[in-house]
Structure formats: structure tokens, C-alpha cells
PDB file of C-alpha atoms in Angstrom:
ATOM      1  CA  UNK A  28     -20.730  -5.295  -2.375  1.00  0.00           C
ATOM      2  CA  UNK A  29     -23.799  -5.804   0.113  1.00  0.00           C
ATOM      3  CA  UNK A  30     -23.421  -9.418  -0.543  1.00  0.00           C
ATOM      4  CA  UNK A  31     -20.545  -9.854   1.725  1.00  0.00           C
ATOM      5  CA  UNK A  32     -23.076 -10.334   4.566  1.00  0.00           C
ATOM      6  CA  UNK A  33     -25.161 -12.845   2.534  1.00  0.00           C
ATOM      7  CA  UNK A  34     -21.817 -14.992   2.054  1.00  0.00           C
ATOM      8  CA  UNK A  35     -21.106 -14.449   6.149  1.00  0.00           C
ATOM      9  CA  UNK A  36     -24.696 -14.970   7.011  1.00  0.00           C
ATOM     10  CA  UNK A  37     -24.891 -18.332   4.582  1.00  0.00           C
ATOM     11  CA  UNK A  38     -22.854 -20.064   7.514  1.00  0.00           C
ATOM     12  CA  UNK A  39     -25.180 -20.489   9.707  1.00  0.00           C
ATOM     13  CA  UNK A  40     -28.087 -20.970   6.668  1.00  0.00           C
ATOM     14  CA  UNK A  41     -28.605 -21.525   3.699  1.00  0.00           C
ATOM     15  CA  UNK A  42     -30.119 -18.645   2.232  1.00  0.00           C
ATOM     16  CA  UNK A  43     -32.311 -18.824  -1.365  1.00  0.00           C
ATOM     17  CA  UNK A  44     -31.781 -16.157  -3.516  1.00  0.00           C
ATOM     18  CA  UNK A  45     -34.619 -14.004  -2.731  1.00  0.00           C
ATOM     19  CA  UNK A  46     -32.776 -14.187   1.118  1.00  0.00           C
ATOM     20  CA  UNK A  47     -29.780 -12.806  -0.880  1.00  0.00           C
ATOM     21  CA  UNK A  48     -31.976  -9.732  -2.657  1.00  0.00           C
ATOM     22  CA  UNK A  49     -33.621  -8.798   0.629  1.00  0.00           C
ATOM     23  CA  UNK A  50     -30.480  -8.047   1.899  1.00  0.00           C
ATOM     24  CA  UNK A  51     -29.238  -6.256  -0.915  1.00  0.00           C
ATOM     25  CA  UNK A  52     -32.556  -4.196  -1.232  1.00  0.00           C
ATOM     26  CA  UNK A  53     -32.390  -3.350   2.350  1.00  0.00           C
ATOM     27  CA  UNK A  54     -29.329  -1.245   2.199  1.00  0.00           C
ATOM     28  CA  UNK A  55     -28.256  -0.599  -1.438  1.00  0.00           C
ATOM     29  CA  UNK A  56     -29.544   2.865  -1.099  1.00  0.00           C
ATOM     30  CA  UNK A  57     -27.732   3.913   1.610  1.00  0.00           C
ATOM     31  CA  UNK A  58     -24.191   3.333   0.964  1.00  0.00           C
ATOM     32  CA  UNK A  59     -21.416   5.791   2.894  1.00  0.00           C
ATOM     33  CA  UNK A  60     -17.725   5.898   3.220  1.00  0.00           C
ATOM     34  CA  UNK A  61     -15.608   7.143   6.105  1.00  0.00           C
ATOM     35  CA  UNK A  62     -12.300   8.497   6.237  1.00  0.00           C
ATOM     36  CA  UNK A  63      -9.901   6.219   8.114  1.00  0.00           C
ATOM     37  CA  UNK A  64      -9.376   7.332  11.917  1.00  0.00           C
ATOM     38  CA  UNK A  65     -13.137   8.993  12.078  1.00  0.00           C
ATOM     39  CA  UNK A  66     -16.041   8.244  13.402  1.00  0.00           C
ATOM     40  CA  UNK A  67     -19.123   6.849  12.136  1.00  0.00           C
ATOM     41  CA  UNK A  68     -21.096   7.060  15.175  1.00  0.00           C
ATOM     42  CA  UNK A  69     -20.440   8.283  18.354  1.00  0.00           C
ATOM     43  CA  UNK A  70     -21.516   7.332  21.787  1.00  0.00           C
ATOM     44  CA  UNK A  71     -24.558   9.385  22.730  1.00  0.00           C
ATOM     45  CA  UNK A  72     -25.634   9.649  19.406  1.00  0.00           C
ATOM     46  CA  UNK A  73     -29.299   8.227  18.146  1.00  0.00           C
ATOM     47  CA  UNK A  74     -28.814   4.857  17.003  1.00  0.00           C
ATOM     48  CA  UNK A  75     -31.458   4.880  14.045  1.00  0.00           C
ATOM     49  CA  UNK A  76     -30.071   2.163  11.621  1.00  0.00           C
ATOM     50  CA  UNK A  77     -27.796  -1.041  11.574  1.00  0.00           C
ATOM     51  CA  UNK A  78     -24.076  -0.138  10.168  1.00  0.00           C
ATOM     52  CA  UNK A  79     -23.289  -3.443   7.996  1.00  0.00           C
ATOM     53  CA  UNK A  80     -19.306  -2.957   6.896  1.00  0.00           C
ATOM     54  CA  UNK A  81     -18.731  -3.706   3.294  1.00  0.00           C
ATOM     55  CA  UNK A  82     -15.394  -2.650   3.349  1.00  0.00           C
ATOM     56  CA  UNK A  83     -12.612  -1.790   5.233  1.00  0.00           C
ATOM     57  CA  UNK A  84     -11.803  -2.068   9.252  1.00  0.00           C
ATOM     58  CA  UNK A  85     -13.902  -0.441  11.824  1.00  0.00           C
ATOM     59  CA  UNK A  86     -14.407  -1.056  15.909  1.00  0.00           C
ATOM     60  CA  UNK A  87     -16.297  -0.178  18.361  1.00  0.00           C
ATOM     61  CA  UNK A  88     -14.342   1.482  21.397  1.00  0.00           C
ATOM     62  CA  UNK A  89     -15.165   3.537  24.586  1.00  0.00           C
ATOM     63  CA  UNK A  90     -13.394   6.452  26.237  1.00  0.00           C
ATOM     64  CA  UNK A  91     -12.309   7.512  29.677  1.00  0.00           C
ATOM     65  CA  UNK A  92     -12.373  10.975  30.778  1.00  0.00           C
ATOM     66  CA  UNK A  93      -8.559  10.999  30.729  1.00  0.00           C
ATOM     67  CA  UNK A  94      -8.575   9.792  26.877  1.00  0.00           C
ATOM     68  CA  UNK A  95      -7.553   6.694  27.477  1.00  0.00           C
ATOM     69  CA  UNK A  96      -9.093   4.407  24.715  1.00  0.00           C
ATOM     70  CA  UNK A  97     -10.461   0.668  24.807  1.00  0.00           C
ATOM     71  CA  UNK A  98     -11.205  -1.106  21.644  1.00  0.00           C
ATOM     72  CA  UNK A  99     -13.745  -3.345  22.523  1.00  0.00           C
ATOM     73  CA  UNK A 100     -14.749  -5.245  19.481  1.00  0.00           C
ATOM     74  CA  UNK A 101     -13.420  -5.228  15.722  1.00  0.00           C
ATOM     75  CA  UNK A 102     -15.688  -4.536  13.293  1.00  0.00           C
ATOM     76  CA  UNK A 103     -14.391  -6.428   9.643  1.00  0.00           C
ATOM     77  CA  UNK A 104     -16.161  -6.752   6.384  1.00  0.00           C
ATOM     78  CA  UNK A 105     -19.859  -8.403   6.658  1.00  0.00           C
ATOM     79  CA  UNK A 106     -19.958  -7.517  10.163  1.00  0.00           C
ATOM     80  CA  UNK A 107     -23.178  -5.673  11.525  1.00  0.00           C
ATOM     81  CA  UNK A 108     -22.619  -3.140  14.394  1.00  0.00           C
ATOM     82  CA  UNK A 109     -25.609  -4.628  16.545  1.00  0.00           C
ATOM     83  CA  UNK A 110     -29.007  -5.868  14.981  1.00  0.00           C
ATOM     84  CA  UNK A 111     -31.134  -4.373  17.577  1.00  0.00           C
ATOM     85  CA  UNK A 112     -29.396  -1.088  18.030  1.00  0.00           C
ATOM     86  CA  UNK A 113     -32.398   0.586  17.077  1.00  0.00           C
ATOM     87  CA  UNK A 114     -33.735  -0.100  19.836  1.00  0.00           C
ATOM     88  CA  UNK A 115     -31.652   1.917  22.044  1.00  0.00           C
ATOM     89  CA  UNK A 116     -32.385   6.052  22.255  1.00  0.00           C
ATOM     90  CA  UNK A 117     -28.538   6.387  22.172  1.00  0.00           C
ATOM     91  CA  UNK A 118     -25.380   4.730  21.604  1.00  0.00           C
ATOM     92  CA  UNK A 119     -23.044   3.759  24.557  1.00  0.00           C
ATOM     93  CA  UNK A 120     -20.423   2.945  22.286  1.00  0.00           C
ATOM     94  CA  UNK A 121     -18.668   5.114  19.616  1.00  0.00           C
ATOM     95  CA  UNK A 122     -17.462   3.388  16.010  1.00  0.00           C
ATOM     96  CA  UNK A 123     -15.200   4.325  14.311  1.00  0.00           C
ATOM     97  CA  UNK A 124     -13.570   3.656  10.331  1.00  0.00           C
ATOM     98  CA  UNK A 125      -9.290   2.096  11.256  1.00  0.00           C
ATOM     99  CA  UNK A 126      -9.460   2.305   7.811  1.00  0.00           C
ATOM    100  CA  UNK A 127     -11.206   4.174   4.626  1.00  0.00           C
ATOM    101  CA  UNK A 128     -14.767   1.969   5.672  1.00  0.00           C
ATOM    102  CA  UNK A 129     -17.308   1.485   2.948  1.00  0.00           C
ATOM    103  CA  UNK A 130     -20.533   0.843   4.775  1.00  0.00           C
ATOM    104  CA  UNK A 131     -24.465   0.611   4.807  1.00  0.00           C
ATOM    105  CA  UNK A 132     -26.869   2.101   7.006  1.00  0.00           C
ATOM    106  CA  UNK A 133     -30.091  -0.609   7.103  1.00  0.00           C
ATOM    107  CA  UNK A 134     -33.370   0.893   8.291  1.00  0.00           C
ATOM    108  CA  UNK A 135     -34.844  -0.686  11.034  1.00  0.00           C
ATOM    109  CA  UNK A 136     -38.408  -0.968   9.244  1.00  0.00           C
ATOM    110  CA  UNK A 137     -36.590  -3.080   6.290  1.00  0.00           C
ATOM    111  CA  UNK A 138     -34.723  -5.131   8.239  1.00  0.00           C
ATOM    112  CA  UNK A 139     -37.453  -6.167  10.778  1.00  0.00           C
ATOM    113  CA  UNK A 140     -39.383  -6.915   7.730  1.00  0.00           C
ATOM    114  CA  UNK A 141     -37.249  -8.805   6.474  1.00  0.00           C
ATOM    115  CA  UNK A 142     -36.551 -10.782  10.236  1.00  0.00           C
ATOM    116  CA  UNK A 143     -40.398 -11.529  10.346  1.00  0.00           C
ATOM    117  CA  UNK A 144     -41.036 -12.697   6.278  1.00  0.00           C
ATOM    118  CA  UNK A 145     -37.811 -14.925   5.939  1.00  0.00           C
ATOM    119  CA  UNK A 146     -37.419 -17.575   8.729  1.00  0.00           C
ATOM    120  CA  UNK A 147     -34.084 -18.535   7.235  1.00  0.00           C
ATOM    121  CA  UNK A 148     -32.593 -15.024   7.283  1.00  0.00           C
ATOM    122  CA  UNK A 149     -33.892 -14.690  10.549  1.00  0.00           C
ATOM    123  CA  UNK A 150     -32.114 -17.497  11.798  1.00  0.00           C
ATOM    124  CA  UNK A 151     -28.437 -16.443  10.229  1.00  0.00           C
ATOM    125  CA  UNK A 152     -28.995 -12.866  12.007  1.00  0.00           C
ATOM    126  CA  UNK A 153     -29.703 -14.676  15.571  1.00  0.00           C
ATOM    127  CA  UNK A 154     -26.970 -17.217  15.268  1.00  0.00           C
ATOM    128  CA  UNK A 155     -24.494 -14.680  13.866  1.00  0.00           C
ATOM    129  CA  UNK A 156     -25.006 -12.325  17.518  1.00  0.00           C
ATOM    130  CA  UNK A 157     -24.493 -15.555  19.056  1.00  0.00           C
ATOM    131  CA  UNK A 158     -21.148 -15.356  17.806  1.00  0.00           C
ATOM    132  CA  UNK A 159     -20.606 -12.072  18.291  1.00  0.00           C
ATOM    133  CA  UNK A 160     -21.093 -12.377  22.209  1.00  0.00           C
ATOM    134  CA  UNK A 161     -18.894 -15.579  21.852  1.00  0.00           C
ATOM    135  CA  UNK A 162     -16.257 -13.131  20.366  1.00  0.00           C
ATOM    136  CA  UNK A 163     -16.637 -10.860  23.434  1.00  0.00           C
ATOM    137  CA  UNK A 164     -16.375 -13.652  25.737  1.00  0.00           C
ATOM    138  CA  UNK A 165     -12.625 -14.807  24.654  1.00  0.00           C
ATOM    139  CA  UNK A 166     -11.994 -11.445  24.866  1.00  0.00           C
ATOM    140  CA  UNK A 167     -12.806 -11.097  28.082  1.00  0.00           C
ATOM    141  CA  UNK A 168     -10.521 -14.376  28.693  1.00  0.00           C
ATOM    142  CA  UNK A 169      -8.159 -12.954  27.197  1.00  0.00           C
ATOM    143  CA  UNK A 170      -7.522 -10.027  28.849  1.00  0.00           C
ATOM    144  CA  UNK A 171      -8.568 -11.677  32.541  1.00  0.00           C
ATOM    145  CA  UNK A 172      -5.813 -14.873  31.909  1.00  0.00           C
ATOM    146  CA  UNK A 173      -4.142 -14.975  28.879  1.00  0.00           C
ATOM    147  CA  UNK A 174      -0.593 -13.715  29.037  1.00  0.00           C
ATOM    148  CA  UNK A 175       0.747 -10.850  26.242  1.00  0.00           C
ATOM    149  CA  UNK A 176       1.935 -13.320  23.737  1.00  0.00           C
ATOM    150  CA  UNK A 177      -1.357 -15.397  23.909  1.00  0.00           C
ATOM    151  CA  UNK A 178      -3.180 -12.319  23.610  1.00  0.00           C
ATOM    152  CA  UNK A 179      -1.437 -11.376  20.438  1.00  0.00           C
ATOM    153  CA  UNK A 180      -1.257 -14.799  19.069  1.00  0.00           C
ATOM    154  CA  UNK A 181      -5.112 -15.410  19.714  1.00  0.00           C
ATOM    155  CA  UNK A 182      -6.264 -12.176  18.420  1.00  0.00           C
ATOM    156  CA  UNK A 183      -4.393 -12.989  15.381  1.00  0.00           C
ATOM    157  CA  UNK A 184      -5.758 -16.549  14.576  1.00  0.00           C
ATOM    158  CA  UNK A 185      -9.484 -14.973  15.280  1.00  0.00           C
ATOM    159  CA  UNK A 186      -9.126 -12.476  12.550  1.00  0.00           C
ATOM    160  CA  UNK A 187      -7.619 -14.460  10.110  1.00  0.00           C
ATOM    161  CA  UNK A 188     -10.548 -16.976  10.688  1.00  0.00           C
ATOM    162  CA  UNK A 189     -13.106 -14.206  10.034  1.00  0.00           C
ATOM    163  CA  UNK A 190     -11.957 -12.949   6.923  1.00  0.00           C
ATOM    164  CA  UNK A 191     -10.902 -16.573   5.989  1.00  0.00           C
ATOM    165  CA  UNK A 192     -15.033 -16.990   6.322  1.00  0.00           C
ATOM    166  CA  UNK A 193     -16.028 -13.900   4.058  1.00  0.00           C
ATOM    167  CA  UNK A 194     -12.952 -15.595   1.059  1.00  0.00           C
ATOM    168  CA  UNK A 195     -10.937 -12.406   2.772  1.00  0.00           C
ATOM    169  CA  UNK A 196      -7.289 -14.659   3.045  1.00  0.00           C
ATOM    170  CA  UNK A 197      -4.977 -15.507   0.445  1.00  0.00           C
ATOM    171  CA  UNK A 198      -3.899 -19.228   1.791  1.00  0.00           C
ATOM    172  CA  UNK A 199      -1.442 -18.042   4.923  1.00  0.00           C
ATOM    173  CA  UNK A 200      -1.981 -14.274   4.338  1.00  0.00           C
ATOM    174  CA  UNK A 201      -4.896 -11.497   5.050  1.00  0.00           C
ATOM    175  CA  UNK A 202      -4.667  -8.002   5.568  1.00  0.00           C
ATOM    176  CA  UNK A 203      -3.377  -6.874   8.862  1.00  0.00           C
ATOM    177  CA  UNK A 204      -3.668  -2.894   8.975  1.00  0.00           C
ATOM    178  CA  UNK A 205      -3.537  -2.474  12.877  1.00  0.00           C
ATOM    179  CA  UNK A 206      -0.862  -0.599  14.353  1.00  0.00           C
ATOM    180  CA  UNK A 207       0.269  -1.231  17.248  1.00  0.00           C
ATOM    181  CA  UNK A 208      -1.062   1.493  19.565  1.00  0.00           C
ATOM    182  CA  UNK A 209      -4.708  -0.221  17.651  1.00  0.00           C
ATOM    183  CA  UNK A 210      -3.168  -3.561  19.183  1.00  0.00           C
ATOM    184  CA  UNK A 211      -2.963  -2.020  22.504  1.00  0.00           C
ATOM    185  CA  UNK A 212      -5.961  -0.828  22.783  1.00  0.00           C
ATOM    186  CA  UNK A 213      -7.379  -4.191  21.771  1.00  0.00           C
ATOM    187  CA  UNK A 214      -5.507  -6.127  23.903  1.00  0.00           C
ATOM    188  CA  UNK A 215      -5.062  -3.652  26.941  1.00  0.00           C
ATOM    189  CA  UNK A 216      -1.536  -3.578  26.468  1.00  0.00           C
ATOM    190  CA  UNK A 217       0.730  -0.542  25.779  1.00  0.00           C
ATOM    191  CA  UNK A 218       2.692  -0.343  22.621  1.00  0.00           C
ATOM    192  CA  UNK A 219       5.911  -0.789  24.082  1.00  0.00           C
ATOM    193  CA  UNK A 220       4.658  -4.177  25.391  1.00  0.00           C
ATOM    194  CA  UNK A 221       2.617  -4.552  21.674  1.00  0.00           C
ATOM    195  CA  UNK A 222       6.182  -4.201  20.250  1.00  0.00           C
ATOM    196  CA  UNK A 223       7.884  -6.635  22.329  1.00  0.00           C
ATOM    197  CA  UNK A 224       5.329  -9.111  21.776  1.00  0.00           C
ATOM    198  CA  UNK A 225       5.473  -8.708  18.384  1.00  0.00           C
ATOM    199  CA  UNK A 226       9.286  -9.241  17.874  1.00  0.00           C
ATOM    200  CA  UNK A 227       8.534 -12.838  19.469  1.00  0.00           C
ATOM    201  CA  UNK A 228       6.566 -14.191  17.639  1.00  0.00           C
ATOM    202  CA  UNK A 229       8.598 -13.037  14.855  1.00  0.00           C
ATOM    203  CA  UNK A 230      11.935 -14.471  16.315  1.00  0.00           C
ATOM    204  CA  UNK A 231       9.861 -17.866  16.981  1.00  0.00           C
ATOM    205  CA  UNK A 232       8.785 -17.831  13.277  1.00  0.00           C
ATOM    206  CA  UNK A 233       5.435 -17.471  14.086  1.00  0.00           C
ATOM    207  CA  UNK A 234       4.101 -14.735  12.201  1.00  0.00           C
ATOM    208  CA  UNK A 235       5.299 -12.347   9.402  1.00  0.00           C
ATOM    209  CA  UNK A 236       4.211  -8.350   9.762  1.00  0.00           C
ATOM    210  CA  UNK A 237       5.191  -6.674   6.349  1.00  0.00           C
ATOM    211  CA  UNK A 238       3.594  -3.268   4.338  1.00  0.00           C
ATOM    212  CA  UNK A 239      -0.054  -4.252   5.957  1.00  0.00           C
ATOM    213  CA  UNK A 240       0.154  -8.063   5.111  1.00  0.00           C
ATOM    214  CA  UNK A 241       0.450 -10.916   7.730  1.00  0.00           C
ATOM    215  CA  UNK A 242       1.380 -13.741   7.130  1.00  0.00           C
ATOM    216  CA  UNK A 243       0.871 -16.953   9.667  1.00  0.00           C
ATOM    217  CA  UNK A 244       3.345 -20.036   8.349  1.00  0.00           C
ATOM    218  CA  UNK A 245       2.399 -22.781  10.633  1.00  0.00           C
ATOM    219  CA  UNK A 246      -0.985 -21.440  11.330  1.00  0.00           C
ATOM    220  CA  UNK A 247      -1.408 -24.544  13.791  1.00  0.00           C
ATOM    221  CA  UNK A 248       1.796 -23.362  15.805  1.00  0.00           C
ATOM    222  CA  UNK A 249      -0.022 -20.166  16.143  1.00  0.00           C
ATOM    223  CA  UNK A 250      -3.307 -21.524  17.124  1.00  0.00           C
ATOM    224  CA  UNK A 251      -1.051 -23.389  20.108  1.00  0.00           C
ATOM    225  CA  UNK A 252       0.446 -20.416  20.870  1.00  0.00           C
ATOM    226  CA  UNK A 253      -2.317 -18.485  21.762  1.00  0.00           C
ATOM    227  CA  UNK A 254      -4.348 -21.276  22.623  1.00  0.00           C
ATOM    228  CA  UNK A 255      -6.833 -20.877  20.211  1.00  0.00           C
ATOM    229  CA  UNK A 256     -10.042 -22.841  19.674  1.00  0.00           C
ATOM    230  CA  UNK A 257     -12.010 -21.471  16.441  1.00  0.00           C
ATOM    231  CA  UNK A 258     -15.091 -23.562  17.704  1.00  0.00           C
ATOM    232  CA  UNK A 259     -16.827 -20.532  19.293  1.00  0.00           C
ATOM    233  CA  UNK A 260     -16.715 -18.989  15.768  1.00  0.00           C
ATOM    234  CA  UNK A 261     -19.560 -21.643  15.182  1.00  0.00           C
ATOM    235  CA  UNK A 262     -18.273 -21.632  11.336  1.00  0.00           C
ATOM    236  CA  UNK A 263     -20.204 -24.659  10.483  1.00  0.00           C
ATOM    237  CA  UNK A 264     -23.626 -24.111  12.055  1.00  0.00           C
ATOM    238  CA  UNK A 265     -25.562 -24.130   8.421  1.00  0.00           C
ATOM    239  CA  UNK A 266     -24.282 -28.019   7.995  1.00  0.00           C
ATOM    240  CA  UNK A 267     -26.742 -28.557  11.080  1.00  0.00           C
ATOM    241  CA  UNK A 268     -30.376 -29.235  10.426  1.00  0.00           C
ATOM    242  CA  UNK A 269     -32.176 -26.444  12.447  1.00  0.00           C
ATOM    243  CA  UNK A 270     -34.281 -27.589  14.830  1.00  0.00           C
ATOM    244  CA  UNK A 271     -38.348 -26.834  14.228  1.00  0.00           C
ATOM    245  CA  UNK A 272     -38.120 -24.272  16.804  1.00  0.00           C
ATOM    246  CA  UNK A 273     -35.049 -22.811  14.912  1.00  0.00           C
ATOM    247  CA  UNK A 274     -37.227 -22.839  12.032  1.00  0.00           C
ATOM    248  CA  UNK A 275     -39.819 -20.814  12.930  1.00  0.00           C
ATOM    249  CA  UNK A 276     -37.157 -17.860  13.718  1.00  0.00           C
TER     250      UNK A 276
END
């Protein structure tokens, strides 16, 4: 199950198969499972390992006072919750499972290791929190300019792309198991408004929300609808030839 980040990480470089056993060795003895709607860390906690999701929906929100809740990053299969999060004495972020989360704790001894031995590896972990910051960024667009539907429409093309890159889809359909008050707190929207927005693109025929599925039938229409660009996602980095600097990690 580990693997899932070794088929991620192979798209930004191509990784031998000892790459593929490091990764596996680095975490197959720590394996966990969360309940859907609980934590797996919380902010102010020590931040001792690197969470890698094997399975199942997570994010990583913060919380005002009031309770008020932002989502401010989704966490899906092959995704690690920071590389260098060790480094911090505490987490200013909370994480928590959307749904039952199968997940791995990596030590930060192992993984440094393995950061130091394999220039290749090392490479796919730097380039992949490239694109995690890239994520953040249209985020931030979105929520500073884009209107509701783009919002919607955007967020929706990004996460099909993601699992489409860890062979999550099934041609125009992945899993979709946000609800809307989830959506809201992605998109900073309330659910009324996640609920109208919804119902539009359905009348336009531009998504279809049933038992946990979506399904996208003109996934181009969708793209133009929320104005989305997948080149930030850097899918195709590993078709590059790294540069010697690159090499050396």
C-alpha cells in the first residue's frame, strides 16, 4: 500500500527499484488508521514523523476561537503532510482523517537517510513540495478572485487530476466524499452558497454528484469553467532531464 507514494513520486523521477524499497522500508512498520472526522494530529502537538496517506481523505485545517473552521489543504492518497515537519517543536496546523484514513508515520532518521543516499528520491520529494506550495498558491487565487462557481469548478478539476496521477479515476469518475459544509470550509463559502453552486453546475451539465461518486462529462467544459490550468501540478516533470545540479539533490 506504501507504494502509492513511489507511483506519485515517479512523476517527477524515475525511481529504480531499490528507490521503491526505501520507501516501503521506511514506513511499513508503522502503519495506523483513523476514524473518519478525527484527528491525527493536532495543532500544538510534537511533530515527530512525516504522515504519508495510503488511504482515504485527510486535510489539514486551522481553527478560530469562535470554531469557525478553514480547510487549508487536502490531504489524498500518496500525499505527505510536510517533509520537514520534524523540524518544527509543534504543529501549527491540526490534520485530520474526512474519511476512515489508512496512513504511515515515517521517522525522520529513515527518511533523511534515505534524502542523503538516493539523489533520485531526493529529487521527487523536493519537486513534489514544489507542487504542494503551487497547490496553495491557486488556492489563495481562488479564494482572493475567483467567483463561487470557479471556485467549485477549479477545486474539482484539481482533485480529479491528483487522483487521476496516483491511477485513482475511473475515465470521467473518482471518488468525491466531501460534503458540503467540507466544501465550505475549503472554499470559504457557506453551505447554503456550496449548495447553490452545486445545483449549477449540475443544471449546466457540468458535473454529476451521486452516492460519493463524481462524475465530470466534458471534463474540458469544466476546466473552462473554473478556469483551470493543470500546469502547476507539474505532472510531467520526470520526462525532463534533471539538470546536474538537480542531480546532486
Amino acid at each position: 500500500m506504501h507504494n502509492i507514494l513511489a507511483l506519485k513520486l515517479n512523476r517527477f523521477a524515475t525511481l529504480s527499484q531499490e528507490d521503491i524499497d526505501a520507501i516501503g522500508n521506511a514506513c511499513r512498520h508503522s502503519i495506523h488508521t483513523a476514524r473518519a472526522r478525527r484527528d491525527i494530529i493536532r495543532e500544538g502537538d510534537a511533530a515527530p514523523h512525516v504522515i504519508l496517506i495510503i488511504d482515504g481523505w485527510a486535510a489539514r485545517y486551522k481553527t478560530l476561537p469562535d470554531g469557525r473552521r478553514q480547510i487549508v489543504s487536502l490531504l489524498l492518497p500518496g500525499d505527505l503532510c510536510d517533509h520537514d515537519i520534524f523540524l518544527l517543536d509543534e504543529m501549527d496546523h491540526s490534520i485530520g482523517a474526512l474519511t476512515p484514513v489508512t496512513y504511515a508515520e515515517m521517522p525522520r532518521e529513515p527518511l533523511e537517510t534515505m534524502c542523503r543516499d538516493r539523489p533520485s528520491l531526493a529529487r521527487a520529494l523536493r519537486l513534489d513540495s514544489l507542487v504542494v506550495a503551487a497547490i496553495q498558491r491557486e488556492w489563495t487565487v481562488s479564494l482572493g478572485q475567483r467567483t463561487a462557481r470557479e471556485r467549485v469548478a477549479h477545486l474539482f478539476c484539481e482533485i480529479f487530476a491528483r487522483l487521476e496521477m496516483v491511477v485513482l479515476t475511473d475515465k470521467n469518475r473518482c471518488e468525491m466524499p466531501l460534503t458540503q459544509i467540507d466544501l465550505g470550509e475549503v472554499t470559504g463559502m457557506t453551505a447554503v452558497h456550496i449548495n447553490r453552486t452545486l445545483q449549477e453546475l449540475r443544471r449546466e451539465g457540468l458535473i454529476v454528484l451521486d452516492n460519493r461518486i463524481l462524475t465530470i462529462p466534458d471534463r474540458r467544459a469544466l476546466m473552462r469553467a473554473g478556469m483551470f490550468n493543470p500546469s502547476y501540478l507539474h505532472r510531467h516533470i520526470a520526462q525532463q532531464k534533471p539538470s546536474p545540479t538537480a542531480a546532486l539533490g
